[in-house]
Structure formats: C-alpha cells, structure tokens
CSV table of C-alpha atoms in Angstrom, one decimal:
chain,number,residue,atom,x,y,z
A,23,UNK,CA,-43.2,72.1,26.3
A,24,UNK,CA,-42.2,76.0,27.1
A,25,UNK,CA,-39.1,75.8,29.3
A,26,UNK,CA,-40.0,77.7,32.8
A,27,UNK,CA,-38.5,80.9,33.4
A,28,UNK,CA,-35.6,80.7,35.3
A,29,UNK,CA,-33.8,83.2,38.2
A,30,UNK,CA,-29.8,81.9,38.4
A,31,UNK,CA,-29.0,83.9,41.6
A,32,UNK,CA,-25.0,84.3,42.6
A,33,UNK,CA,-24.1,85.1,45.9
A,34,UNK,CA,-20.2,86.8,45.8
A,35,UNK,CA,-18.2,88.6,48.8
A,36,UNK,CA,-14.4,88.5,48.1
A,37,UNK,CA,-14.0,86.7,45.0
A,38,UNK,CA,-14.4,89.5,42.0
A,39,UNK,CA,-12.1,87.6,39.7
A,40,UNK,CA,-14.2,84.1,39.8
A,41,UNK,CA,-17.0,85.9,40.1
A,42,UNK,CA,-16.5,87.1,36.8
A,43,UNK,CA,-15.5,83.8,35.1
A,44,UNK,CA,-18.8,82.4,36.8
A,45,UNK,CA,-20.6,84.8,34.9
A,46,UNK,CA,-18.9,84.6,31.7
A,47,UNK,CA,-19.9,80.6,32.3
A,48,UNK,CA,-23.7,81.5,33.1
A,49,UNK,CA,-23.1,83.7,29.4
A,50,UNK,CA,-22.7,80.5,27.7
A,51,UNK,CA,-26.1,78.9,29.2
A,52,UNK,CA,-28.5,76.6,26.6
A,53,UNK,CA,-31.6,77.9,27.8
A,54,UNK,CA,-34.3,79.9,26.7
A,55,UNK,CA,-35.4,81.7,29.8
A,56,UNK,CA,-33.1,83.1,32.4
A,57,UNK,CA,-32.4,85.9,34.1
A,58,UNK,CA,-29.2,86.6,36.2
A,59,UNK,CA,-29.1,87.8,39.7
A,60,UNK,CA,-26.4,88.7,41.6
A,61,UNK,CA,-25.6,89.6,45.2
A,62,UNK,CA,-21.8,91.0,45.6
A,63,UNK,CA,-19.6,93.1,47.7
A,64,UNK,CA,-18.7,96.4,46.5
A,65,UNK,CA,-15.7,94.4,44.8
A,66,UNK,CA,-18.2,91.8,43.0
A,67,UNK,CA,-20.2,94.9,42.1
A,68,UNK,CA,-16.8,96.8,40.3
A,69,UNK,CA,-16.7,93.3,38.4
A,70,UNK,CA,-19.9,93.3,37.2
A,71,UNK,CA,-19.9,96.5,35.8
A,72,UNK,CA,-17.1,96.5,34.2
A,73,UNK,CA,-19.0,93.7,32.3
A,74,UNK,CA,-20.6,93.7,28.9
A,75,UNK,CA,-23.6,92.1,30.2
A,76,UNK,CA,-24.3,94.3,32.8
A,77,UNK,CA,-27.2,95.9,31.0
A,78,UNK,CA,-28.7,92.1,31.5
A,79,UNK,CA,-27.6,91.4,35.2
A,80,UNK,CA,-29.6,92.3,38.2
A,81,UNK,CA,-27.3,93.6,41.0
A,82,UNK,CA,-28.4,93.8,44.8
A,83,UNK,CA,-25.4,95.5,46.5
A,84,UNK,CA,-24.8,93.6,49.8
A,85,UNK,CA,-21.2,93.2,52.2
A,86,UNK,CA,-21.9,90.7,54.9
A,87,UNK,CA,-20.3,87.3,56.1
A,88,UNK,CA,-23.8,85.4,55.7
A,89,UNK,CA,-24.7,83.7,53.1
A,90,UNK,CA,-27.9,83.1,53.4
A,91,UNK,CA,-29.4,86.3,54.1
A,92,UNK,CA,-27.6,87.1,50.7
A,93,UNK,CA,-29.5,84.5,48.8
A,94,UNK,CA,-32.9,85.6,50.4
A,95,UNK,CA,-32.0,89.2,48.7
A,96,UNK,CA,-31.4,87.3,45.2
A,97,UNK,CA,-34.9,85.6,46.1
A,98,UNK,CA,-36.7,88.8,46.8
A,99,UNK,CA,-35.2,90.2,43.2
A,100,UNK,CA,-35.7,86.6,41.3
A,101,UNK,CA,-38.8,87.0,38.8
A,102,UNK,CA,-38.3,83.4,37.4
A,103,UNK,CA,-41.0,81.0,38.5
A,104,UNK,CA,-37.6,78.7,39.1
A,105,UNK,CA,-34.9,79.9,41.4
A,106,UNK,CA,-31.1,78.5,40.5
A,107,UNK,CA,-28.4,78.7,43.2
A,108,UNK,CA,-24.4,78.2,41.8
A,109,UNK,CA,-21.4,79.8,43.6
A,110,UNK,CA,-19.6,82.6,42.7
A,111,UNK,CA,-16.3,79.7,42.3
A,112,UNK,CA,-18.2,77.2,40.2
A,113,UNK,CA,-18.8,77.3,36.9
A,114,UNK,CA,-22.0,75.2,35.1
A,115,UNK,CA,-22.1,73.3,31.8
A,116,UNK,CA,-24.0,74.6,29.2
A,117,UNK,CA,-26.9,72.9,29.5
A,118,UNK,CA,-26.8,73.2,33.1
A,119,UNK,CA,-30.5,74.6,33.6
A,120,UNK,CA,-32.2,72.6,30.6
A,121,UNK,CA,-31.0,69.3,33.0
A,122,UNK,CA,-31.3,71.0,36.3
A,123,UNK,CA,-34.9,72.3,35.7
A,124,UNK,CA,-36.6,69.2,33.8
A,125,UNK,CA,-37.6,67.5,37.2
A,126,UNK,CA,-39.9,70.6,37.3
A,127,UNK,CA,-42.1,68.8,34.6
A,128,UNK,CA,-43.5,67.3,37.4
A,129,UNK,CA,-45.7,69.3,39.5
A,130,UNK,CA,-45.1,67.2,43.0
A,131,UNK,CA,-41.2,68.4,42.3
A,132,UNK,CA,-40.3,71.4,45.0
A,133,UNK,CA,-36.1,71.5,44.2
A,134,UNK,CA,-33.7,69.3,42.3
A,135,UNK,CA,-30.3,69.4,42.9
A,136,UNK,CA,-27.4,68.2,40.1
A,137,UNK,CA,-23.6,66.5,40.4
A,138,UNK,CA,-20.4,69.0,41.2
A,139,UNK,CA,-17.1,68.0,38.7
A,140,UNK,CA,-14.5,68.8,41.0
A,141,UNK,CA,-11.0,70.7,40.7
A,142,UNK,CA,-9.4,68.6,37.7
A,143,UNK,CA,-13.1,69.1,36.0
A,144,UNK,CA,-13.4,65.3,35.9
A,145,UNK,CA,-13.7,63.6,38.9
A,146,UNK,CA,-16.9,63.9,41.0
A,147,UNK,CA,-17.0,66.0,43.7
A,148,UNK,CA,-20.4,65.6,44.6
A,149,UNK,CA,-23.4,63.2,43.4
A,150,UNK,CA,-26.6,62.4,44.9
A,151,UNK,CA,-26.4,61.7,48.7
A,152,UNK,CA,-29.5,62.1,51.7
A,153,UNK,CA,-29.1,62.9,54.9
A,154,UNK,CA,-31.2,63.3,58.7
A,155,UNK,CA,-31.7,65.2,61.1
A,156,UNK,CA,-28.6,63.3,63.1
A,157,UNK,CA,-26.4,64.9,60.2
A,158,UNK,CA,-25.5,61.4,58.9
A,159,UNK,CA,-25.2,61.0,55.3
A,160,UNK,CA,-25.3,58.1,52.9
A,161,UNK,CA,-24.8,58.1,49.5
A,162,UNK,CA,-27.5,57.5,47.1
A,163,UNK,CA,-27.3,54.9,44.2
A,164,UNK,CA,-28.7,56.3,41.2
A,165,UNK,CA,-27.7,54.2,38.4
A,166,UNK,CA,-29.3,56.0,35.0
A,167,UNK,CA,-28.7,59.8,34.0
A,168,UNK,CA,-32.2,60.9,35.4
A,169,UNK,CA,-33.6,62.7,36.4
A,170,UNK,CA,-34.5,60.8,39.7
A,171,UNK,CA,-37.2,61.0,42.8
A,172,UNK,CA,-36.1,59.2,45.4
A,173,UNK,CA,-37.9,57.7,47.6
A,174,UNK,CA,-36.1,57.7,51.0
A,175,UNK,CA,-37.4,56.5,54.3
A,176,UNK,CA,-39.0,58.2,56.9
A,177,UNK,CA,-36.3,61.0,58.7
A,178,UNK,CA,-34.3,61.4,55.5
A,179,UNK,CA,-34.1,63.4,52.5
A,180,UNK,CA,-32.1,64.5,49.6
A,181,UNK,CA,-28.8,66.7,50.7
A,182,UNK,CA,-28.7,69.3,48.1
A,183,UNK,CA,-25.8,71.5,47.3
A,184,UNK,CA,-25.9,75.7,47.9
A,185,UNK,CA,-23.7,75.2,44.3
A,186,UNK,CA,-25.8,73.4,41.9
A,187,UNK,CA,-29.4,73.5,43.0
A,188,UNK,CA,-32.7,75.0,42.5
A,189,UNK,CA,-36.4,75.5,43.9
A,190,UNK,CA,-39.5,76.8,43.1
A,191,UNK,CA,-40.0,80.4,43.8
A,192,UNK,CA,-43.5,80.9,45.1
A,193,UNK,CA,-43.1,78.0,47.7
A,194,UNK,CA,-39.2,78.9,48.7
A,195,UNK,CA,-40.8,82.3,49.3
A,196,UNK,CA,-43.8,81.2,51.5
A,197,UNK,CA,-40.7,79.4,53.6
A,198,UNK,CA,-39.1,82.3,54.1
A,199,UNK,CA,-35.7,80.8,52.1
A,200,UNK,CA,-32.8,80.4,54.4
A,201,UNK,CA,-32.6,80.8,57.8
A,202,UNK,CA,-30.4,83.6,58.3
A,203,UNK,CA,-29.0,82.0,61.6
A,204,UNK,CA,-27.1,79.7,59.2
A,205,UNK,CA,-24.0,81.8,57.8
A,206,UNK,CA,-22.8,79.4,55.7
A,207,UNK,CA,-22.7,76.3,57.0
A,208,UNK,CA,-25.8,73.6,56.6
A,209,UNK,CA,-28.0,76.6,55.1
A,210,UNK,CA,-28.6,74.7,52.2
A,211,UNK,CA,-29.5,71.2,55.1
A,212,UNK,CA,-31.8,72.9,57.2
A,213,UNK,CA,-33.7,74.0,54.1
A,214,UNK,CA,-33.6,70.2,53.1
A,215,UNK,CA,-35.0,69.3,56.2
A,216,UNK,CA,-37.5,71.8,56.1
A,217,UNK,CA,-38.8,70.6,52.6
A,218,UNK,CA,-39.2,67.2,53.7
A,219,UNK,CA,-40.9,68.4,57.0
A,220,UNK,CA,-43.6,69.8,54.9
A,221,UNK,CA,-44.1,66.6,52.3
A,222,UNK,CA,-42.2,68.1,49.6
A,223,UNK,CA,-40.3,66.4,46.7
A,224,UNK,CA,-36.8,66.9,45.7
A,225,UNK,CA,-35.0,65.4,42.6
A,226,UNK,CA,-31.9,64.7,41.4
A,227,UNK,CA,-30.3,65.5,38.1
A,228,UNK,CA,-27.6,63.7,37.6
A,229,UNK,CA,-26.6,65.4,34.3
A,230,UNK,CA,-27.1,69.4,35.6
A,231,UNK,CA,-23.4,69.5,35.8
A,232,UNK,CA,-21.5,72.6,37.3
A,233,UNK,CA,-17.4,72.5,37.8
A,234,UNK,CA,-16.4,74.2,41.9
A,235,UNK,CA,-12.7,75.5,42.0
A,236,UNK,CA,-12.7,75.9,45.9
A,237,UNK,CA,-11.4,79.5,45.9
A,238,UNK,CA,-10.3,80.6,48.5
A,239,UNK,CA,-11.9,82.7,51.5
A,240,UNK,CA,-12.1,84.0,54.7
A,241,UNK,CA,-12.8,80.4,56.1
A,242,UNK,CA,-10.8,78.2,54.3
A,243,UNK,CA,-7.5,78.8,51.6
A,244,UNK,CA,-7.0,77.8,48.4
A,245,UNK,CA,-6.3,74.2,49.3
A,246,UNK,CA,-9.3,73.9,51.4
A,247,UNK,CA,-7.2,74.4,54.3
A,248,UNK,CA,-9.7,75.6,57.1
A,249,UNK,CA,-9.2,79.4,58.9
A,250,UNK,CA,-11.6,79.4,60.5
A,251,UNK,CA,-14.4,76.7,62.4
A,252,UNK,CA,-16.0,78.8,64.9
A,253,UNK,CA,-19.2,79.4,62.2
A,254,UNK,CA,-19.1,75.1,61.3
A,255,UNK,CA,-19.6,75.1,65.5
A,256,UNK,CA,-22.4,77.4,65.7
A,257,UNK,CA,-24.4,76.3,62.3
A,258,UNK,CA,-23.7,72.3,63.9
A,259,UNK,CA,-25.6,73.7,67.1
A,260,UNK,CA,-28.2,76.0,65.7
A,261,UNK,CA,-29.1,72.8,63.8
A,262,UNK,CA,-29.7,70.2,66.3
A,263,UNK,CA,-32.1,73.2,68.4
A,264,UNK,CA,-34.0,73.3,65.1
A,265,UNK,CA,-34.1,70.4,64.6
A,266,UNK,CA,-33.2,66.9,67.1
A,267,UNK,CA,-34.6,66.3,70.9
A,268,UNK,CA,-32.1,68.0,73.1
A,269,UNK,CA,-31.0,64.3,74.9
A,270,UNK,CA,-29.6,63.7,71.5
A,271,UNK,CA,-27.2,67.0,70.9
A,272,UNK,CA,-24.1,65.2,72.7
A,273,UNK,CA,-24.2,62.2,70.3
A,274,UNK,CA,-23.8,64.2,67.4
A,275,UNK,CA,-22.0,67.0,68.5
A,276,UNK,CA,-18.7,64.5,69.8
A,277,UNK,CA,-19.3,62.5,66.4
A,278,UNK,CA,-19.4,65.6,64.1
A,279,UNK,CA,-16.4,67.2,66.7
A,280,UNK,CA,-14.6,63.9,66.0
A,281,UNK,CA,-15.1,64.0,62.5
A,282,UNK,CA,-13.2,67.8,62.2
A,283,UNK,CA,-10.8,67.0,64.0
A,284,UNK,CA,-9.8,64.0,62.3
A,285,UNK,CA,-10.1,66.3,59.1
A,286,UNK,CA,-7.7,68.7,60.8
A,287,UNK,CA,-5.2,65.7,62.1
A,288,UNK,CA,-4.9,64.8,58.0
A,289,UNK,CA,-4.2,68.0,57.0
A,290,UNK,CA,-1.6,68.4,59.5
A,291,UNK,CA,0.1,65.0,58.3
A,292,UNK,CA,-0.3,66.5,54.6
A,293,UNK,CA,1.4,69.8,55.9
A,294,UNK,CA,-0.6,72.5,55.3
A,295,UNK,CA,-1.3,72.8,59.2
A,296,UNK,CA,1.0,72.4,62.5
A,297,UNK,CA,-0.2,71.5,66.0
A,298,UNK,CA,-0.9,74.6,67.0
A,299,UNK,CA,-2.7,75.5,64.1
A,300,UNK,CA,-5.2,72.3,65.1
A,301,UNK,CA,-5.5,73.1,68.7
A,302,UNK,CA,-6.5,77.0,67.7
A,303,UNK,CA,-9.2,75.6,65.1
A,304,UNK,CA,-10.9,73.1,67.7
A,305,UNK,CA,-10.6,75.8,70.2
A,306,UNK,CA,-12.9,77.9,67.2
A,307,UNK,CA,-15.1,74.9,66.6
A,308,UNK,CA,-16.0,74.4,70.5
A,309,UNK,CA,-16.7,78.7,71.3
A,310,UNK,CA,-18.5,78.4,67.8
A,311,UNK,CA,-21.0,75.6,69.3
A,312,UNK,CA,-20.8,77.7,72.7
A,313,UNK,CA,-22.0,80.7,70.3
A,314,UNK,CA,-24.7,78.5,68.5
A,315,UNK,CA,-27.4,78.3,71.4
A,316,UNK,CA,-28.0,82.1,71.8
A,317,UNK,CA,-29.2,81.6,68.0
A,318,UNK,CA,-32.9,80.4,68.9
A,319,UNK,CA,-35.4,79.8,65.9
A,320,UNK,CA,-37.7,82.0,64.7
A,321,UNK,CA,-40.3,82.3,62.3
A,322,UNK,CA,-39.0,83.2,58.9
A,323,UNK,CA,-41.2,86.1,56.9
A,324,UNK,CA,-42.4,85.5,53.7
A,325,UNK,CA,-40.4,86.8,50.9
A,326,UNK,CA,-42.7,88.9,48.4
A,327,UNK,CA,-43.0,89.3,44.8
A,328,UNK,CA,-40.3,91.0,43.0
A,329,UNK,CA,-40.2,94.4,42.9
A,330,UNK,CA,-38.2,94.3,39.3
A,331,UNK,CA,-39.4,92.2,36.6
A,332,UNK,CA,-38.2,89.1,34.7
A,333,UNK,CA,-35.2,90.3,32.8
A,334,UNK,CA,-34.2,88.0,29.9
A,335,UNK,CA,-30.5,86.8,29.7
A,336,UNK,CA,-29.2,86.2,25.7
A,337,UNK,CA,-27.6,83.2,27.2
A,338,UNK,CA,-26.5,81.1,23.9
A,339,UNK,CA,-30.0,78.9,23.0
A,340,UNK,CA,-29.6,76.5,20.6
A,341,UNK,CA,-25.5,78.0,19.9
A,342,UNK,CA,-23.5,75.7,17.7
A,343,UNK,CA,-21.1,73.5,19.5
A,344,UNK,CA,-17.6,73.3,17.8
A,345,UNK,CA,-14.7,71.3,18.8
A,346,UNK,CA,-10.9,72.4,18.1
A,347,UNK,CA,-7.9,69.6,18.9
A,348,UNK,CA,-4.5,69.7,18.5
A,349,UNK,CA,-0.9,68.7,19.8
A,350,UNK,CA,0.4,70.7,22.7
A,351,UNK,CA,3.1,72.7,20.9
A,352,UNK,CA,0.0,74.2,18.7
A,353,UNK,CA,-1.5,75.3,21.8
A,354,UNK,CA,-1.7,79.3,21.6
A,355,UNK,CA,-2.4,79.2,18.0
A,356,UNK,CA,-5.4,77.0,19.4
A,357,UNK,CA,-6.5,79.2,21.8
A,358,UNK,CA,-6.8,81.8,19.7
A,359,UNK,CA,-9.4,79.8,17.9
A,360,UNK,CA,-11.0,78.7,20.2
A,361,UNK,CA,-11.0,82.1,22.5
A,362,UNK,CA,-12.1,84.3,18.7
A,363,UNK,CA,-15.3,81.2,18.1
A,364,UNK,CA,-16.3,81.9,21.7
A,365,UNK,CA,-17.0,85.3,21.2
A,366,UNK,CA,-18.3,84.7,17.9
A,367,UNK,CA,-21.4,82.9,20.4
A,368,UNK,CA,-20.3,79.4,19.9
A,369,UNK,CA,-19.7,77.2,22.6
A,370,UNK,CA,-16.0,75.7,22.2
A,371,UNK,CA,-14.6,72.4,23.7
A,372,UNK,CA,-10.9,72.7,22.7
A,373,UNK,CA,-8.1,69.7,23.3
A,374,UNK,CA,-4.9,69.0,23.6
A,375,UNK,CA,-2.8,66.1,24.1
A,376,UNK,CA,0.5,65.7,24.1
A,377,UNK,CA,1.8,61.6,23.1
A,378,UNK,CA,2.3,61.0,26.9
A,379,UNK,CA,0.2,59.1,29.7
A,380,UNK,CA,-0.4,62.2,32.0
A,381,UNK,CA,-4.0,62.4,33.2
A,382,UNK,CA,-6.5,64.9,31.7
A,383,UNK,CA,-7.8,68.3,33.5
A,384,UNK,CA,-10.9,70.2,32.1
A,385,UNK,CA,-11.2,73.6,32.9
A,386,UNK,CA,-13.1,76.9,31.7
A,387,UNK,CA,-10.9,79.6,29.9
A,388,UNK,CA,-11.4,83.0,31.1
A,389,UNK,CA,-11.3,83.7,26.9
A,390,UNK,CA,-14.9,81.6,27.2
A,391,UNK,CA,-14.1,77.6,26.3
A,392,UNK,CA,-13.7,74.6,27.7
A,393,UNK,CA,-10.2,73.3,27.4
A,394,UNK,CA,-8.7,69.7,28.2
A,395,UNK,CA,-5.3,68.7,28.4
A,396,UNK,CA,-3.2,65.2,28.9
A,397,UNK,CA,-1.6,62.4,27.4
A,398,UNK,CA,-3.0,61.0,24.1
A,399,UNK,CA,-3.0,57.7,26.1
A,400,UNK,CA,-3.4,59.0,30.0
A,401,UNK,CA,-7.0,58.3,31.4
A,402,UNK,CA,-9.5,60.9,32.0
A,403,UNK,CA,-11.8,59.1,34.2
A,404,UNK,CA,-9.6,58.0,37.5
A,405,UNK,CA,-11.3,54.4,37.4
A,406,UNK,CA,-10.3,54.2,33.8
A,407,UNK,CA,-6.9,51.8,32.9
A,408,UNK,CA,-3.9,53.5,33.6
A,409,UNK,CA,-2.5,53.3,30.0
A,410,UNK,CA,-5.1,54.1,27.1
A,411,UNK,CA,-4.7,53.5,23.1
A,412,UNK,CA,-6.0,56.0,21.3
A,413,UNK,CA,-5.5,57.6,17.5
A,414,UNK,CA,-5.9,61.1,18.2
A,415,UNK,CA,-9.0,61.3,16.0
A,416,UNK,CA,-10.8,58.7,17.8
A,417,UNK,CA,-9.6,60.1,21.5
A,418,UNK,CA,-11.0,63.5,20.3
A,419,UNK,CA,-14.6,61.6,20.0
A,420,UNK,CA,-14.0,59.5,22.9
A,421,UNK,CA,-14.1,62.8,24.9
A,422,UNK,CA,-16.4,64.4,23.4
A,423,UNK,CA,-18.9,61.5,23.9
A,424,UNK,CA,-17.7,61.8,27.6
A,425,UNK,CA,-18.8,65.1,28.0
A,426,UNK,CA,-22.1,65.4,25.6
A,427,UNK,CA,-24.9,64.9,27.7
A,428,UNK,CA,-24.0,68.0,29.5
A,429,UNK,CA,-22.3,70.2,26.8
A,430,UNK,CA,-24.2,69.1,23.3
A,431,UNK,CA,-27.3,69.2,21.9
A,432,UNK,CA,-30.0,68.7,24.1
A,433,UNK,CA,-31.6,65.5,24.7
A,434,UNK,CA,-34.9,64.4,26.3
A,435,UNK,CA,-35.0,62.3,30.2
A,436,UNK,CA,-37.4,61.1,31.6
A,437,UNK,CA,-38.1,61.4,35.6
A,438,UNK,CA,-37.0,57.9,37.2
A,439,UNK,CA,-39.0,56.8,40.0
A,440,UNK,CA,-37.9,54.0,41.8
C-alpha cells in the first residue's frame, strides 16, 4: 500500500537550539512521504537557515505567544493529505510516522495519537489516556502494540498529545484546526472534544514513539517549574463555556484549582518554589480564569488549500540501521563513529556501559544518533530488577530488542478493535 503523504508541522518561539535538534531528528525519519513545516520566531527562523536542509523546509515566519494560531499557519501551508504535530523539544523515533500514520489505513480513522518517552528516554511520559468534558482523565489499557480504536463510552474520547499526534488534513481544515482562544493550554482537548462531537475516530499508536525534553519557556523552567498560570486559568475557563452547562463550572474549576495547587504545594516541598512564589502563581491562575470568560466562542473559518505544494523531505527510507557499543572509557573514540555513520545517512544506536548498576538514559546526539549509557547490570526499564546479569554482547541485543519496534526495520500491525 503507497504510504500517504505526510505534512510534520513544528511550531517554535524561543527555543532555536532544540528546534534544531528536532529537526535534525525529523532528518532521520523512515518514511517515504513527508514534507516539513515549520512555524518559528525570528530566532527559530536564523536556525533553520543556517540549516542544510533548508532548501527542503517550509518556513512561515510567526512571533506570538499562541500556539494554536501557529499550528493553523502550519495547516494552511501543509500539502500532505496527513498533518503530524511534534514539538519543537521532542524528538521522534525513526519510524515515528510509518507507526503514527498506519491507523490511517482505515478510512473511519480522523487522528491517531502515539506514546511520549520522557526525559531519561525510557520511562513513559505519556500513553493512551481519554478524557470529558469535566476534564477528568483515566487511563486507557491497551495491552498489544496496536494500533488501537477504542471504543469509549458516551462523553469521552481519546486525549491526544500537541507532541506526538496527527489528523487528516481536509477534515482538520473544514474544523477550522485550533481554536485560537486556546494559547496553549487544552488546544489539543478542545479539538478532541470536537472530533468526538462530530462522530469521528481517533486511534492510538502505541509504537509512534517521540522523546519530550521539557525545555524550558516563558511558562514553566527547565524543571517544569511553573512561571506562569494565568493562561492554564483562562484555557480551564474558555473550556467549560465551550463546552459543560454553566451550573457545572464551579465543580471543576475548585477540583482543577485544587489540583494546581497541590502541584505547586510539591514543588515547594521539593524546593524549586517558596511560599510566596505559590501564593503569586494561584493569584495568576484565578485572574487567568477571571480573563477566560471575555473569550466567548466563535465559529472557526475554514482553512484552505495550500498555497505551496507538497515538498518532499529525503528523510532516510529504508537507511541501514547500525549499532556501535563499547566501555565508557572508549566513549569519544565512539562517538566519532557513530557521529561520522550518521552523516554517512545511517541511523546509529550507540551504547555504553560501564561494569556498574547505574540506570540507563537514552538520548539523541546533536552529532545525529541515539546514545545510551549505564551500568552493564543497572536496569533500563524502572519496573525491571534492580540488579541485572548481562555479558555485554547479550545486553547490547537485549536493548536493541527493547527499542526495535520503533527504531528498526519496519514491521506490519494490524488496527485492534476491541
């Protein structure tokens, strides 16, 4: 079957430097139709230009705190028939789009959405969860690598993430894409709720990995340490008008109030804030939902065709997959490898354990691989025993077996209805 052409749209305003190892990520893509499209800030813009790939990127200048007005500008560019969303901090698995898009197989399939690795490149950050109108969400059990289609009860649908998701063009555009009265918080839930208002479908793929650093921003630092809550206050209320009976906006607004604060109360026990720090954030948070109700719905225009057409990324189809492992002390002479292979076009998983039990981190070289580090016989998986035996050899495949649905060769899944 001919792989549908695909639109990855990045929104960036801040962030130049993981912009640009986001993109040289999406460079390493297993797919044989994408284009690139990027919305950035004059900074994100330097960044791209000063790329190789530029001649292959479409860039739509834009400098404004709202996110989703930036991704309806990527939309109005995007030529694909699919339109991917990732973050300008995340980073996707080479095979991202073949797993992301195969739900699309299915013609009843509006959006799928795929599982976040968080920052040790492990762990889970996110997997498949729904949620309602009443903003309560519940994870979802998916027990096989999917693609699934759940089936959810009435008032609830699948949550997808801004950072690893994608839709069909021709019926995001007839929605109008985001609501613009959505900054950046629950852009991505209002569209969910707006897909399953109109009978759509949305899928899960389990396997369409992507990796989210967190960086930081003008809402939150590094550490996820919150600036700023006066937007999470005014998105929380602009939701409820859209979309719950008015007698039920106290409810939720004290439980999701509660909810931040109690977020707020453990960072403040952690350290990163002081007292005064969580009184100033609440205060935010309450003149944000104040600020909320003088953002009334409106009908969202169609987005039209694209003025541009399709314009192929090389991506790396069908690239050999190489894996380089060694001790720690070979560990520059290593990365020299592994950084020269990568720009040869190969996609490179490199390893190195030292004879230790320290737990393993993946993350994605800015010289274009995929390095993990830890103790020969430290676990990778958290739920994993403390204390693993391992000859290096047979740790090397043990990982790489971890990791090969989403990095190897591709494979073939089927959509899993319940």
């Amino acid at each position: 079957m001919t792989a549908l052409p695909v639109s990855v749209v990045i929104v960036s305003r801040g962030r130049p430097a993981v912009l640009d190892l986001c993109l040289t990520g999406v460079a390493q893509l297993d797919h044989p139709a994408f284009e690139v499209v990027v919305v950035a800030c004059p900074e994100g813009a330097a960044a791209v230009a000063a790329r190789p790939d530029r001649p292959h990127i479409k860039l739509i200048p834009f400098d404004e705190p709202n996110i989703s007005a930036a991704r309806n500008l990527g939309i109005a560019q995007a030529a694909g028939e699919i339109v991917a969303f990732i973050d300008d901090d995340a980073v996707p698995e080479p095979l991202w789009l073949h797993h992301l898009c195969a739900p699309f197989a299915d013609p009843s399939v509006a959006a799928a959405g795929g599982y976040v690795r968080g920052r040790n490149g492990i762990s889970l950050q996110w997997r498949g969860r729904s949620i309602g109108a009443d903003l309560r969400e519940e994870d979802l059990l998916l027990d096989t690598p999917g693609p699934h289609l759940p089936d959810l009860p009435a008032g609830r649908t699948v949550k997808l993430q801004g950072t690893n998701m994608a839709h069909r063009r021709d019926l995001l555009a007839r929605m109008g894409g985001f609501d613009p009265a959505f900054r950046f918080y629950l852009d991505e839930t209002d569209l969910d709720l707006r897909h399953a208002a109109d009978g759509h479908r949305v899928a899960i793929a389990p396997l369409a990995e992507v990796h989210h650093g967190y960086a930081a921003s003008a809402r939150r630092g590094a550490d996820r340490t919150p600036r700023d809550l006066s937007e999470i206050g005014a998105s929380i209320h602009t939701f409820l008008l859209r979309h719950l009976p008015v007698e039920q906006h106290p409810a939720v607004w004290a439980a999701q109030r509660s909810a931040q604060r109690s977020r707020l109360l453990r960072l403040m026990q952690r350290g990163p804030l002081n007292a005064d720090d969580v009184h100033r954030l609440l205060k935010g948070l309450d003149r944000g939902w104040q600020d909320g109700a003088a953002r009334p719905a409106a009908p969202l225009p169609p987005i039209g065709h694209s003025p541009s057409p399709f314009l192929p990324y090389p991506g790396r189809p069908g690239a050999r997959r190489v894996t380089l492992s060694g001790p720690i002390w070979r560990r520059e002479a290593l990365r020299q490898q592994a950084e020269r292979r990568a720009k040869a076009g190969e996609i490179v998983t490199l390893y190195r354990f030292s004879h230790t039990a320290l737990y393993h981190r993946v993350r994605f070289n800015p010289g274009g691989y995929w390095e993990q580090t830890g103790g020969l016989y430290g676990r990778s998986l958290r739920s994993a025993n403390l204390l693993q035996f391992y000859r290096f050899s047979a740790r090397v495949r043990a990982e790489n077996s971890r990791v090969s649905a989403a990095r190897g060769a591709v494979g073939k899944f089927a959509l899993h209805r319940p």
